[in-house]
Structure formats: structure tokens, C-alpha cells
N, CA, C and O atoms as a printed pandas DataFrame, in Angstrom:
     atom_number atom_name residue_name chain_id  residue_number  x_coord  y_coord  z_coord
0              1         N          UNK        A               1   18.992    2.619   -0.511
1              2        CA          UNK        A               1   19.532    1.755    0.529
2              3         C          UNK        A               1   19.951    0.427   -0.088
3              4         O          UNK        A               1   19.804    0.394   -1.310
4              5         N          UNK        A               2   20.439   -0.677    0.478
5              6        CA          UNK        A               2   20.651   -1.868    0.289
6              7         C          UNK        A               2   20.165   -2.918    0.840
7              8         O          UNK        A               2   19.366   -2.568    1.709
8              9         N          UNK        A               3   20.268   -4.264    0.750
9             10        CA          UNK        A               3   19.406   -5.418    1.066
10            11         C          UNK        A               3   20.118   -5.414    2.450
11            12         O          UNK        A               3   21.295   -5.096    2.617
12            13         N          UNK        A               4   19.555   -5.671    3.079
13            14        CA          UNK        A               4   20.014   -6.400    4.463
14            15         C          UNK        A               4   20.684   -7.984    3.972
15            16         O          UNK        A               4   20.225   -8.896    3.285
16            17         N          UNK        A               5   22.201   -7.753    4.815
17            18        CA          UNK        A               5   22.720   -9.191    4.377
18            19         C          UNK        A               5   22.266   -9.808    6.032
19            20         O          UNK        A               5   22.190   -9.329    7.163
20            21         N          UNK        A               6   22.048  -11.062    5.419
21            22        CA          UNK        A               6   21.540  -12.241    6.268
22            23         C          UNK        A               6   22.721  -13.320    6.649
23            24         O          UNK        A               6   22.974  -14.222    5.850
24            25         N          UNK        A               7   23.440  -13.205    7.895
25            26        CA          UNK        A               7   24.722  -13.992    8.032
26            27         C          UNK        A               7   23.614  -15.449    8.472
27            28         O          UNK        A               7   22.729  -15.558    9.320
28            29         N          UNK        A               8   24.265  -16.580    7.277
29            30        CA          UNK        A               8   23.989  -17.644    7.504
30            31         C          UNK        A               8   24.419  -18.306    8.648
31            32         O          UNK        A               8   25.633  -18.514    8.641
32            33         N          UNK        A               9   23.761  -18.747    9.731
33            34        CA          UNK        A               9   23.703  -20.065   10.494
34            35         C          UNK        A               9   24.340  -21.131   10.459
35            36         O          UNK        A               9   23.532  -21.987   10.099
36            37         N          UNK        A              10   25.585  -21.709   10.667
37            38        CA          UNK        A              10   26.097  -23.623   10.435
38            39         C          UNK        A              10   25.100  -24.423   10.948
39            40         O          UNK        A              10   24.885  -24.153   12.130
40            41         N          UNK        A              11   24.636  -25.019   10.650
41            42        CA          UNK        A              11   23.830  -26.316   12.029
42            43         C          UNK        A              11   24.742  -28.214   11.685
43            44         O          UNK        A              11   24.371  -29.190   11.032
44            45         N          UNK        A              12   25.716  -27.993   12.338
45            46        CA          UNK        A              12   26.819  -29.412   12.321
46            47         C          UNK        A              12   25.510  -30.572   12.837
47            48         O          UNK        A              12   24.474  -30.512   13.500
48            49         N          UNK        A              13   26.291  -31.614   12.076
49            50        CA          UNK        A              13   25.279  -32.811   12.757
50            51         C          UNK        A              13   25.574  -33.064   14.396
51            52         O          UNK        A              13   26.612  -32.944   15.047
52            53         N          UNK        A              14   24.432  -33.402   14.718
53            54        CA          UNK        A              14   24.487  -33.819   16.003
54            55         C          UNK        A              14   25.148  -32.296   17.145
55            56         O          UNK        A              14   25.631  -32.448   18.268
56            57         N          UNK        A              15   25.032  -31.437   16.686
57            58        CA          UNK        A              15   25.433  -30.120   17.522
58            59         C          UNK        A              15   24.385  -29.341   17.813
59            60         O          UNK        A              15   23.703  -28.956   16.864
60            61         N          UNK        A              16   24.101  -29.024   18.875
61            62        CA          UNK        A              16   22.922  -28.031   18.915
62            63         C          UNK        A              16   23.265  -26.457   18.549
63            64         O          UNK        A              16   24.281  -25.922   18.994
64            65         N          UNK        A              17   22.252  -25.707   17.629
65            66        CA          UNK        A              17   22.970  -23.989   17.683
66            67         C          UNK        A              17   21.599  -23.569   17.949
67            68         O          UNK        A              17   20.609  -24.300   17.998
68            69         N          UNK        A              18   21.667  -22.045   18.150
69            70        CA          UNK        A              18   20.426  -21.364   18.761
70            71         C          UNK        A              18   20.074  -21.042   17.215
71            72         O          UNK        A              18   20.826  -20.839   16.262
72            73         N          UNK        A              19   18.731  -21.067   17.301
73            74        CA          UNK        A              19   17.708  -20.781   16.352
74            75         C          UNK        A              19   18.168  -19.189   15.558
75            76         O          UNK        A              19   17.691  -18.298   16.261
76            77         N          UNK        A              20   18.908  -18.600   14.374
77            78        CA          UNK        A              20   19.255  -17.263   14.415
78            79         C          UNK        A              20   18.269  -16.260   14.550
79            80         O          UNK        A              20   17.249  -16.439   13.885
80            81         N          UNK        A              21   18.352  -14.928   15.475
81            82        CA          UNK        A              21   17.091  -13.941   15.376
82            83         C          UNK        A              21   17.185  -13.604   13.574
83            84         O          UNK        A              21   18.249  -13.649   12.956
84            85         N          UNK        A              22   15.979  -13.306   13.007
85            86        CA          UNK        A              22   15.308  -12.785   11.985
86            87         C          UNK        A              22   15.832  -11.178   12.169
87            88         O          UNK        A              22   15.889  -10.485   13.185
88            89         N          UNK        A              23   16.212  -10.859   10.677
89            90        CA          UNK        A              23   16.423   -9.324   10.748
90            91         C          UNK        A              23   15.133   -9.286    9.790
91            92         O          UNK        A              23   14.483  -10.198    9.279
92            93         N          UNK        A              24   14.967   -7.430    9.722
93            94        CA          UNK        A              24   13.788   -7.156    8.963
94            95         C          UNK        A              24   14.440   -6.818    7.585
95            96         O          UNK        A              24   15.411   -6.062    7.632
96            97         N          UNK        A              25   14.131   -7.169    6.649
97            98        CA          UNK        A              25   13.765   -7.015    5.215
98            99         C          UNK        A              25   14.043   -5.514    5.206
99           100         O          UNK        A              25   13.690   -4.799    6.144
100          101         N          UNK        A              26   14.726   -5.018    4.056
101          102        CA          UNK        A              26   14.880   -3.314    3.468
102          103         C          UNK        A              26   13.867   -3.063    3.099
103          104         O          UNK        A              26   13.597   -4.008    2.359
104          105         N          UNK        A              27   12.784   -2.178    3.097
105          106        CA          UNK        A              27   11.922   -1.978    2.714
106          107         C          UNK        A              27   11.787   -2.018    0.863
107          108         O          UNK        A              27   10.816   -2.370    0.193
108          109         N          UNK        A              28   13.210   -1.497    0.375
109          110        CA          UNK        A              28   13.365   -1.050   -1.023
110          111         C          UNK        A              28   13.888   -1.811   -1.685
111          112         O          UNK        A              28   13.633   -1.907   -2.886
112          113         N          UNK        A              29   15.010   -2.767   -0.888
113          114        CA          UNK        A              29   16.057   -3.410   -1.514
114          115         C          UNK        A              29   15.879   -5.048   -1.247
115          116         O          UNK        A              29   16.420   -5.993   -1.821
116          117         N          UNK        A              30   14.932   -5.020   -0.179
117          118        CA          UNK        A              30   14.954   -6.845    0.586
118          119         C          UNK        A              30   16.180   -7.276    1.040
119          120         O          UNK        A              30   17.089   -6.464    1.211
120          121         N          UNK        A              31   16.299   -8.272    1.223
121          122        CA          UNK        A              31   17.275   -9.177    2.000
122          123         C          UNK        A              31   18.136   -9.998    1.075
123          124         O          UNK        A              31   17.512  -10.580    0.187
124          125         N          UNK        A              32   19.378  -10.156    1.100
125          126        CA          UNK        A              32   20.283  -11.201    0.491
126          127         C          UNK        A              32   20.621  -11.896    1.294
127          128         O          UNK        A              32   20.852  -11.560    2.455
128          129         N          UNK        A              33   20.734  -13.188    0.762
129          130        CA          UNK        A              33   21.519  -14.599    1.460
130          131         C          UNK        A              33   22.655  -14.906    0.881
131          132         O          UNK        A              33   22.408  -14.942   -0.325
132          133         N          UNK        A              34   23.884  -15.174    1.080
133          134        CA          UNK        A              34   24.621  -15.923    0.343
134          135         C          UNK        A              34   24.375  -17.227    0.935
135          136         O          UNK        A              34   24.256  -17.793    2.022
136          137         N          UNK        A              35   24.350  -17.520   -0.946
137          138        CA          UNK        A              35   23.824  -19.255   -1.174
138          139         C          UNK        A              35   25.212  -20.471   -1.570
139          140         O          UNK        A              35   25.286  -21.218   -2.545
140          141         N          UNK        A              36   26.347  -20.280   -0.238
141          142        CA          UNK        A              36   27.625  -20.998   -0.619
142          143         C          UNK        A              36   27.472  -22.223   -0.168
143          144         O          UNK        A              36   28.496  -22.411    0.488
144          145         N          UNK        A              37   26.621  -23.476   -0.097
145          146        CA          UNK        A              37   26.053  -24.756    0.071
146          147         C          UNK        A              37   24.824  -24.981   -1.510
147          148         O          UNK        A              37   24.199  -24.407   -2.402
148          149         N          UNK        A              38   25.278  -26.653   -0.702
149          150        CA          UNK        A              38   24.134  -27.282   -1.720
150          151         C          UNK        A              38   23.429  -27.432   -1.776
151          152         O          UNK        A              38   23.013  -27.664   -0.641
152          153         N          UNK        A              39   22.434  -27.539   -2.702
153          154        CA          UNK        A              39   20.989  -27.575   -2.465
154          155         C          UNK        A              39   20.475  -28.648   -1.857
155          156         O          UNK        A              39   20.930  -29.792   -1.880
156          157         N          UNK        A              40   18.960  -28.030   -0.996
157          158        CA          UNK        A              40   18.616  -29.035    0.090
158          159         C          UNK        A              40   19.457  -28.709    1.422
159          160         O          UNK        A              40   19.273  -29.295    2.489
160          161         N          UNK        A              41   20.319  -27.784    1.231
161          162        CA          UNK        A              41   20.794  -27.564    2.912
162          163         C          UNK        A              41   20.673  -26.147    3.252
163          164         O          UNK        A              41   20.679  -25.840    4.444
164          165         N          UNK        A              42   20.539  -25.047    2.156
165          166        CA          UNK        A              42   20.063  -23.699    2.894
166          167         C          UNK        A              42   18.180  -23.885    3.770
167          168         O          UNK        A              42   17.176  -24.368    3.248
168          169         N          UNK        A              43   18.282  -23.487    4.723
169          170        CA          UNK        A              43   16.881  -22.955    5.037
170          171         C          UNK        A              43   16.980  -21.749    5.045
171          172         O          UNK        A              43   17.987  -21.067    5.234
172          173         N          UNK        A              44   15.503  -21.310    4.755
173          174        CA          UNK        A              44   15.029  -19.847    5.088
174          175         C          UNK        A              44   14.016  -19.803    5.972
175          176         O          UNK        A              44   12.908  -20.330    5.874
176          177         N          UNK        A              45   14.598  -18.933    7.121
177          178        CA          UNK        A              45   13.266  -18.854    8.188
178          179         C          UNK        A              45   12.741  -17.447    7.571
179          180         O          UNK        A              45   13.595  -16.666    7.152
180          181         N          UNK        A              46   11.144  -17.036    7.486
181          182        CA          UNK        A              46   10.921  -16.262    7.029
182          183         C          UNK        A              46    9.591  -16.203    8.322
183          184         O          UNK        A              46    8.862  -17.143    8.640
184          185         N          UNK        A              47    9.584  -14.930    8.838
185          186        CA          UNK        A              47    8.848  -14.129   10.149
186          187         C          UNK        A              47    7.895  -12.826    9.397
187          188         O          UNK        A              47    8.173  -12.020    8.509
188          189         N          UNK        A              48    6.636  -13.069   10.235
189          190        CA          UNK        A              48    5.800  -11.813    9.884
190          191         C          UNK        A              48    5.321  -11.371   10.988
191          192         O          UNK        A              48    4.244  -11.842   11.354
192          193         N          UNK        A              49    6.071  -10.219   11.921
193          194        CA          UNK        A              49    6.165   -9.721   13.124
194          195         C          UNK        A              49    5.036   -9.047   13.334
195          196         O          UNK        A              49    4.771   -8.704   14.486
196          197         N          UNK        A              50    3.859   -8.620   11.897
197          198        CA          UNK        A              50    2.760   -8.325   12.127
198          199         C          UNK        A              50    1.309   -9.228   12.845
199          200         O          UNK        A              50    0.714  -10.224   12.432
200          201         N          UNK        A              51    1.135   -8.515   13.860
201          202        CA          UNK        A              51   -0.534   -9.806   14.680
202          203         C          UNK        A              51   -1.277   -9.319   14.306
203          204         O          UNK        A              51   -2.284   -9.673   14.920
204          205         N          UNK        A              52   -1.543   -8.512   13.473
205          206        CA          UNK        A              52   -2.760   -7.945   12.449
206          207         C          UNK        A              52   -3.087   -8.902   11.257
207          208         O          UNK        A              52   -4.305   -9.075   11.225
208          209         N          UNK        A              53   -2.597   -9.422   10.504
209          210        CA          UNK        A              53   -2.563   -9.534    9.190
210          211         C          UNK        A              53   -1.100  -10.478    8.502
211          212         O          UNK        A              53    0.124  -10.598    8.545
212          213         N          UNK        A              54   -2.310  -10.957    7.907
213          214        CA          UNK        A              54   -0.832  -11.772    6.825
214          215         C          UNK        A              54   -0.312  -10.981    5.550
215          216         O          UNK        A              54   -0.870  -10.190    4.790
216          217         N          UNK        A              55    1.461  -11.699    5.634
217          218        CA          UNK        A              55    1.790  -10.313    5.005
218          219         C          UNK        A              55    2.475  -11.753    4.081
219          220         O          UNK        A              55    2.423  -12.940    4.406
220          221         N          UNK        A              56    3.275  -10.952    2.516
221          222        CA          UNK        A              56    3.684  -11.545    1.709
222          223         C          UNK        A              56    5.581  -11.589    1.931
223          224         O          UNK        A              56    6.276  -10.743    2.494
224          225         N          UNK        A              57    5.943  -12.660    1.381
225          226        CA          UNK        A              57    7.400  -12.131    1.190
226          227         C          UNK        A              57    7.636  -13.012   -0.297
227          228         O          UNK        A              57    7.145  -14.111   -0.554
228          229         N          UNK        A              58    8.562  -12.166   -1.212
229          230        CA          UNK        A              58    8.709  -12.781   -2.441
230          231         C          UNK        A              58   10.322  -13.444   -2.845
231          232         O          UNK        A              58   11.206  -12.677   -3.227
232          233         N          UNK        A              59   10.531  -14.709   -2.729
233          234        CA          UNK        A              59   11.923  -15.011   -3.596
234          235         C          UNK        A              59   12.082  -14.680   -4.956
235          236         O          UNK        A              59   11.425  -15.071   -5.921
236          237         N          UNK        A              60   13.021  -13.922   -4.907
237          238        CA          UNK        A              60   12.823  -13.407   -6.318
238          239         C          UNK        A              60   13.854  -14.473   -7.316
239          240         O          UNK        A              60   14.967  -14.946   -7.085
240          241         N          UNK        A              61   12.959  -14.593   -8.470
241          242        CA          UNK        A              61   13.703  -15.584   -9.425
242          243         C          UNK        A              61   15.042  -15.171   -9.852
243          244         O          UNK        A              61   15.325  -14.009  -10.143
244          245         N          UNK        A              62   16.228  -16.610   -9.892
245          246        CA          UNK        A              62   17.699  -16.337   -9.586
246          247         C          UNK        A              62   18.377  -15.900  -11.256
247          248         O          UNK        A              62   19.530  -15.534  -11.486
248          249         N          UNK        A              63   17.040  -16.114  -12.438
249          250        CA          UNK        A              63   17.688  -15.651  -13.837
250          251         C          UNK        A              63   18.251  -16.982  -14.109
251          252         O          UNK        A              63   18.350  -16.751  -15.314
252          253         N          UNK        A              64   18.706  -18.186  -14.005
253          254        CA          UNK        A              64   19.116  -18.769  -14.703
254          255         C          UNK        A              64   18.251  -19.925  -15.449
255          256         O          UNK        A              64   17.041  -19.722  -15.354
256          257         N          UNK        A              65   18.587  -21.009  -16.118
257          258        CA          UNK        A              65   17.678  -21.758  -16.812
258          259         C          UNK        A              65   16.451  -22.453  -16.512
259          260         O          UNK        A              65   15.525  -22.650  -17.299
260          261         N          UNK        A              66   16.568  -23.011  -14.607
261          262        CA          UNK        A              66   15.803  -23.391  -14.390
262          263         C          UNK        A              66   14.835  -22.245  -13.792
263          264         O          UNK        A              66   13.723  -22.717  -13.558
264          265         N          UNK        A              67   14.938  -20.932  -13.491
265          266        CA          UNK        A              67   13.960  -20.274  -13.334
266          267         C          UNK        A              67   13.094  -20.143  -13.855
267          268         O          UNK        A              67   13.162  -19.908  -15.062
268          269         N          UNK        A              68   11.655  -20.245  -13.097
269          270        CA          UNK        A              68   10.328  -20.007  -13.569
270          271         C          UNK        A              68    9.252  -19.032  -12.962
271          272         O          UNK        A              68    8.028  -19.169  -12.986
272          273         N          UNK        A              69   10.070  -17.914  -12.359
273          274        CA          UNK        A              69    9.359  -16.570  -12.144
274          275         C          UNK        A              69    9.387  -16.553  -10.405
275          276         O          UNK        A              69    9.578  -17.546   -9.703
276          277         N          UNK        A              70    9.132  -15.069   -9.892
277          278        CA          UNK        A              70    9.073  -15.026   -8.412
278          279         C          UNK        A              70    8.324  -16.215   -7.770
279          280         O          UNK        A              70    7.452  -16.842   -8.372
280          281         N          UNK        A              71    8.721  -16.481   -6.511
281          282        CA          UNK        A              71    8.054  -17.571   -5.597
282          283         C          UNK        A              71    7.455  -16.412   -4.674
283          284         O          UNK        A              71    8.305  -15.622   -4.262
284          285         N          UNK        A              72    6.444  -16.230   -4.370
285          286        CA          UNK        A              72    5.307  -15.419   -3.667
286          287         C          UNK        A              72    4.820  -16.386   -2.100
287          288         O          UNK        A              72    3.948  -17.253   -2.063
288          289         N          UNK        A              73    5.467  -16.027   -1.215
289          290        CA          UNK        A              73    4.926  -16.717   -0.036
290          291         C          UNK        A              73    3.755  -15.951    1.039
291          292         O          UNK        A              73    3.692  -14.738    1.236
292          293         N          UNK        A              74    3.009  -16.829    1.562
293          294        CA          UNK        A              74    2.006  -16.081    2.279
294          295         C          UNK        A              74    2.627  -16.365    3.696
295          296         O          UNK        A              74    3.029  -17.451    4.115
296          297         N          UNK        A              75    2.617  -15.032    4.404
297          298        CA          UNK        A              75    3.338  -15.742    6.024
298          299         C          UNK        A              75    2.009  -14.947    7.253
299          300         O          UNK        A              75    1.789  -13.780    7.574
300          301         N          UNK        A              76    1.363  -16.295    7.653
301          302        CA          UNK        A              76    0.145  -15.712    8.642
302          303         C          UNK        A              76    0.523  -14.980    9.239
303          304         O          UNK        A              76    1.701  -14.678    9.047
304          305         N          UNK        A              77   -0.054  -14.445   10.041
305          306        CA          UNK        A              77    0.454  -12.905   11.106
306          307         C          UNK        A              77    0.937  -14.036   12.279
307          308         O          UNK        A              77    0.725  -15.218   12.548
308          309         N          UNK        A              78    1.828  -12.747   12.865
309          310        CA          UNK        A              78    2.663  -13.826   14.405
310          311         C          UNK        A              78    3.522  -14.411   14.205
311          312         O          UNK        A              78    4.413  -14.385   15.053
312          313         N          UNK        A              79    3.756  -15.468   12.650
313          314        CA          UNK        A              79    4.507  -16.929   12.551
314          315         C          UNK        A              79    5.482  -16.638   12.000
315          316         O          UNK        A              79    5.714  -15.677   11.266
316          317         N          UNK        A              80    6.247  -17.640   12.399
317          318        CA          UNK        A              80    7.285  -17.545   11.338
318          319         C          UNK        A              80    7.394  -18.961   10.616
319          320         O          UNK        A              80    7.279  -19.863   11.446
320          321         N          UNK        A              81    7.552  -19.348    9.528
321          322        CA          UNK        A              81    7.695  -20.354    8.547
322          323         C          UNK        A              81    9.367  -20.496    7.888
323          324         O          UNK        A              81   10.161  -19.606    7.582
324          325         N          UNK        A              82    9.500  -22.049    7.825
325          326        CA          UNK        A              82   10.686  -22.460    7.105
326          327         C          UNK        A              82   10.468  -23.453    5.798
327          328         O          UNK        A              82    9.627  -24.326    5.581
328          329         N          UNK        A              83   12.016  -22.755    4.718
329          330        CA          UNK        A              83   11.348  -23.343    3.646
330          331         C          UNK        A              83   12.777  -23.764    3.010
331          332         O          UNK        A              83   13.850  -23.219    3.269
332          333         N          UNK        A              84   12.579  -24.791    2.169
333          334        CA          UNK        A              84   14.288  -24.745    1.222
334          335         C          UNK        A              84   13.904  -24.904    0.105
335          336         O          UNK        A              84   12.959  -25.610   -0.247
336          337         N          UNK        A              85   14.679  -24.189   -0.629
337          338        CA          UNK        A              85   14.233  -24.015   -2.284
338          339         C          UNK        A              85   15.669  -24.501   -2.868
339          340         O          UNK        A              85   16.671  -24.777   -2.207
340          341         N          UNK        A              86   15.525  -24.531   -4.151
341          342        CA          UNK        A              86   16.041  -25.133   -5.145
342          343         C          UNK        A              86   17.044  -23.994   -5.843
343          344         O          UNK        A              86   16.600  -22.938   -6.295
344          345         N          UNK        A              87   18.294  -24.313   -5.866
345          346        CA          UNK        A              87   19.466  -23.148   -6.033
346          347         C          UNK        A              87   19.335  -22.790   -7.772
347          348         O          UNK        A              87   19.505  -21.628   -8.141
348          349         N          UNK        A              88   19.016  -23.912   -8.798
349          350        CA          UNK        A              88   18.500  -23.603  -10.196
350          351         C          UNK        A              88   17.632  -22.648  -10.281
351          352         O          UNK        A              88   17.841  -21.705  -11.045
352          353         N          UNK        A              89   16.559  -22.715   -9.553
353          354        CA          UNK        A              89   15.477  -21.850   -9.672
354          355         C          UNK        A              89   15.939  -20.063   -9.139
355          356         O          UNK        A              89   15.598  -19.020   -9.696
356          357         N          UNK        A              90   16.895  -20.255   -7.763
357          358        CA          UNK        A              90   16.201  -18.874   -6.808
358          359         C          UNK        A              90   17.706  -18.379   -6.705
359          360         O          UNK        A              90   17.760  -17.206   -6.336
360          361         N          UNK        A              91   19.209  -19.095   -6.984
361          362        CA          UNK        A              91   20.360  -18.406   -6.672
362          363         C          UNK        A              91   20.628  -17.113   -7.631
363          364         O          UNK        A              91   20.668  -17.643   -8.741
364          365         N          UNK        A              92   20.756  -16.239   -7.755
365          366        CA          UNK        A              92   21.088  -15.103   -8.644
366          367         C          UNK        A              92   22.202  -15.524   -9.494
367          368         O          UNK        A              92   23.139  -15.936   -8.811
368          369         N          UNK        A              93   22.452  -15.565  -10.957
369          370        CA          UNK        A              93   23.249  -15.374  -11.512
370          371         C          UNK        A              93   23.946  -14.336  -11.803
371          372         O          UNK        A              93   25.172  -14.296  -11.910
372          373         N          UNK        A              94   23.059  -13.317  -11.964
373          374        CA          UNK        A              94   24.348  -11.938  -12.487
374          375         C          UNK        A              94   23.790  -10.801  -11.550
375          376         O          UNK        A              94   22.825  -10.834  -10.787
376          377         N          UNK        A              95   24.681   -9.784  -11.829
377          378        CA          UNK        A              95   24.056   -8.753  -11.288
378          379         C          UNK        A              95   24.412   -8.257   -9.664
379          380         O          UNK        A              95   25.350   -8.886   -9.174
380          381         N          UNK        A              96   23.885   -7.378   -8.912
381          382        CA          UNK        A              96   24.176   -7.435   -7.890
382          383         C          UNK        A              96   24.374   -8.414   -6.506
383          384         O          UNK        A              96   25.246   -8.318   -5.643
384          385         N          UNK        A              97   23.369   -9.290   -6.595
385          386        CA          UNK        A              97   23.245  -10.573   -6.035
386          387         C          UNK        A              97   23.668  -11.363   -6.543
387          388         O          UNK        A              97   23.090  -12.438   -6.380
388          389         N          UNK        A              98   24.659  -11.360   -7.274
389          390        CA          UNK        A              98   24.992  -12.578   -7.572
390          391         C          UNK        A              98   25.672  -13.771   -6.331
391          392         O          UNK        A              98   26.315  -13.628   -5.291
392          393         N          UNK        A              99   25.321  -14.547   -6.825
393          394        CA          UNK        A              99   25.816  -15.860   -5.812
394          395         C          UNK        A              99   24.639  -15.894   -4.681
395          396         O          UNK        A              99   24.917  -16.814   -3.912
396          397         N          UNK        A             100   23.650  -15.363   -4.354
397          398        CA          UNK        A             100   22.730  -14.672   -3.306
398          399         C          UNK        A             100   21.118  -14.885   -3.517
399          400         O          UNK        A             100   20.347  -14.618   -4.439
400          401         N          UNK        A             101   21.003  -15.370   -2.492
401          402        CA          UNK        A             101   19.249  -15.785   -2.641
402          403         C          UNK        A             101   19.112  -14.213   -2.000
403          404         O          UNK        A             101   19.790  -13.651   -1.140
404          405         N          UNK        A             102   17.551  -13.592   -3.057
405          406        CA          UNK        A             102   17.145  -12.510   -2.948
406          407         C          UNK        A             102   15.581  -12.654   -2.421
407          408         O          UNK        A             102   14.827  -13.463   -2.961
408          409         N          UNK        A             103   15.160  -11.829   -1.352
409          410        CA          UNK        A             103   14.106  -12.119   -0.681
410          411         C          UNK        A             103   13.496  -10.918   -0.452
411          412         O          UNK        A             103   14.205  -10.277    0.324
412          413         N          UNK        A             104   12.499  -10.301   -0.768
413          414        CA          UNK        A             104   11.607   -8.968   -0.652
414          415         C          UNK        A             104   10.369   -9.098    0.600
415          416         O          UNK        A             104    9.587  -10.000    0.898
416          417         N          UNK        A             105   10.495   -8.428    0.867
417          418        CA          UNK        A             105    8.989   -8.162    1.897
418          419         C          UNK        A             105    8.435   -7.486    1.377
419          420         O          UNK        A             105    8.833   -6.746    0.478
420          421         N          UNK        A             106    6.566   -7.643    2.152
421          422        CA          UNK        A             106    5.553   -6.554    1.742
422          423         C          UNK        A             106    5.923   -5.470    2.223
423          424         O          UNK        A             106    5.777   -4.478    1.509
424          425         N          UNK        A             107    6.605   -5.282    3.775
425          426        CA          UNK        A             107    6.728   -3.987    4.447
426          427         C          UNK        A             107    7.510   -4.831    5.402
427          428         O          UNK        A             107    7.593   -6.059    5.394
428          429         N          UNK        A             108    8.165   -3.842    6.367
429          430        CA          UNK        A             108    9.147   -3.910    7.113
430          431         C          UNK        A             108    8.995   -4.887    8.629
431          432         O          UNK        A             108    9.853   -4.924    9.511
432          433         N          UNK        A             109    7.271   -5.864    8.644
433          434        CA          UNK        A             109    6.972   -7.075    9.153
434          435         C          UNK        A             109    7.624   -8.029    8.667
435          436         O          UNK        A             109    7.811   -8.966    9.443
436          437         N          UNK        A             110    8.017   -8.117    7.705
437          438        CA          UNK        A             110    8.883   -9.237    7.093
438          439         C          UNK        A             110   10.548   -9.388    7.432
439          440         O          UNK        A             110   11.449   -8.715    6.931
440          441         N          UNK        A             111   10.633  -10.107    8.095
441          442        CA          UNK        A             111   12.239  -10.698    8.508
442          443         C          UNK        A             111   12.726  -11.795    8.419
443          444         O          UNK        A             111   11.986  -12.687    8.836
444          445         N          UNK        A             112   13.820  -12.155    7.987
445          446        CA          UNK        A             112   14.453  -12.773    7.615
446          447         C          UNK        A             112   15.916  -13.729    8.186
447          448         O          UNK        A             112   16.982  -13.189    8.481
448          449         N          UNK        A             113   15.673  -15.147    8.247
449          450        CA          UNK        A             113   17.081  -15.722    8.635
450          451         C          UNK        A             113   17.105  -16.376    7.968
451          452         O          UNK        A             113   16.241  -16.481    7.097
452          453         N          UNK        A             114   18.394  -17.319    8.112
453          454        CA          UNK        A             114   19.167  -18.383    7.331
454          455         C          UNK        A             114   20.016  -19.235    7.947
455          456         O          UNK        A             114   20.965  -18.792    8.595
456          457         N          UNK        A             115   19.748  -20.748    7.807
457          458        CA          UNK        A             115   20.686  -22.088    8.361
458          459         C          UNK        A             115   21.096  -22.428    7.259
459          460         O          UNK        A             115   20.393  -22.321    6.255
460          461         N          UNK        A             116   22.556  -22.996    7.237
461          462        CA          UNK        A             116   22.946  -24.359    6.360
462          463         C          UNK        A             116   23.145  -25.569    6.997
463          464         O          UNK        A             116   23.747  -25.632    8.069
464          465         N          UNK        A             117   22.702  -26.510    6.445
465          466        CA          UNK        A             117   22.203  -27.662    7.169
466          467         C          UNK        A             117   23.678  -28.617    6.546
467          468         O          UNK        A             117   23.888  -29.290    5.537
468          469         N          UNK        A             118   24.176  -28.381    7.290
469          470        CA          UNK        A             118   25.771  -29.993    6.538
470          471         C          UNK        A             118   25.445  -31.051    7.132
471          472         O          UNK        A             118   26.089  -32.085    6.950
């Protein structure tokens, strides 16, 4: 299968937009973002639809210089959490994702959105 693509969100200043629903994570492949903004303005909303248990979701490192290995997040059961990372570290350089923040779940509780903040 393939990653679930994640259509990024605009959020204009001073405009209100609805919060985007979270899709779920590929079980095999995870989720891609395209990362076409600057850093400090992608968010990632990241959801763990499980009320059992906290589940993991991993940014996977983007390969280029400033990378320094997967980012491993813990997401409590129920919540969903927002985060912005650093495009050196987490944008993909080569490969299938390229240009694309890559995001894995533990299992198919893990879902995924995306804002750019201008």
C-alpha cells in the first residue's frame, strides 16, 4: 500500500478555518505531508483514537545534514497533540518522500493532520 497523503490546511492571519479531521496512518507505509512552507509554520496534529492506551507515532528522520535520527512521540489515549518541527531535521530529501514530512503509527489509532500557518 502507500502512505496516506495528508492535504495541508491554509490558516490566513486573522481568518478563521475549521480545525482539519485527522486521517488514519497506513498501517505499512504511514502518512506523508508535503512540506511546501517554512519552517515554524507547518503544524502536525497528531490523534490517538485509542481510550485504551497510549500509542506511539514516529517522524521519521528527513536524511539530510541536520538529521539526528527518528523523533518518537508518545500520544495519551483519547488526545490529540500539536507539534512543529524543524524542516533540516524531518523534510525528506530523496527517495519517495521527497519534499514530504513522513509520519508512521503504532497501528491504525494513529491519525494524522496538517496546518500551514502564513
Amino acid at each position: 500500500m502507500a502512505a496516506t497523503e495528508i492535504t495541508v490546511t491554509r490558516v490566513e492571519r486573522e481568518k478563521v478555518v475549521a480545525i482539519p479531521t485527522t486521517a488514519a496512518v497506513d498501517t505499512a507505509d504511514g502518512a506523508a505531508v508535503d512540506w511546501n512552507c517554512a519552517d515554524g509554520k507547518l503544524l502536525l496534529i497528531v490523534e490517538n483514537a485509542d481510550s485504551a492506551a497510549a500509542k506511539s507515532a514516529t517522524v521519521v528522520n528527513g536524511g539530510g545534514l541536520q538529521g539526528m535520527g527518528d523523533l518518537v512521540l508518545s500520544i495519551a489515549q483519547s488526545s490529540k497533540m500539536a507539534i512543529v518541527l524543524d524542516s533540516g531535521k524531518y523534510k525528506q530529501v530523496s527517495g519517495t518522500y521527497k519534499g514530504k514530512l513522513w509520519i508512521k503509527g503504532e497501528d491504525v489509532n494513529i491519525k494524522v493532520a496538517a496546518m500551514e500557518l502564513t
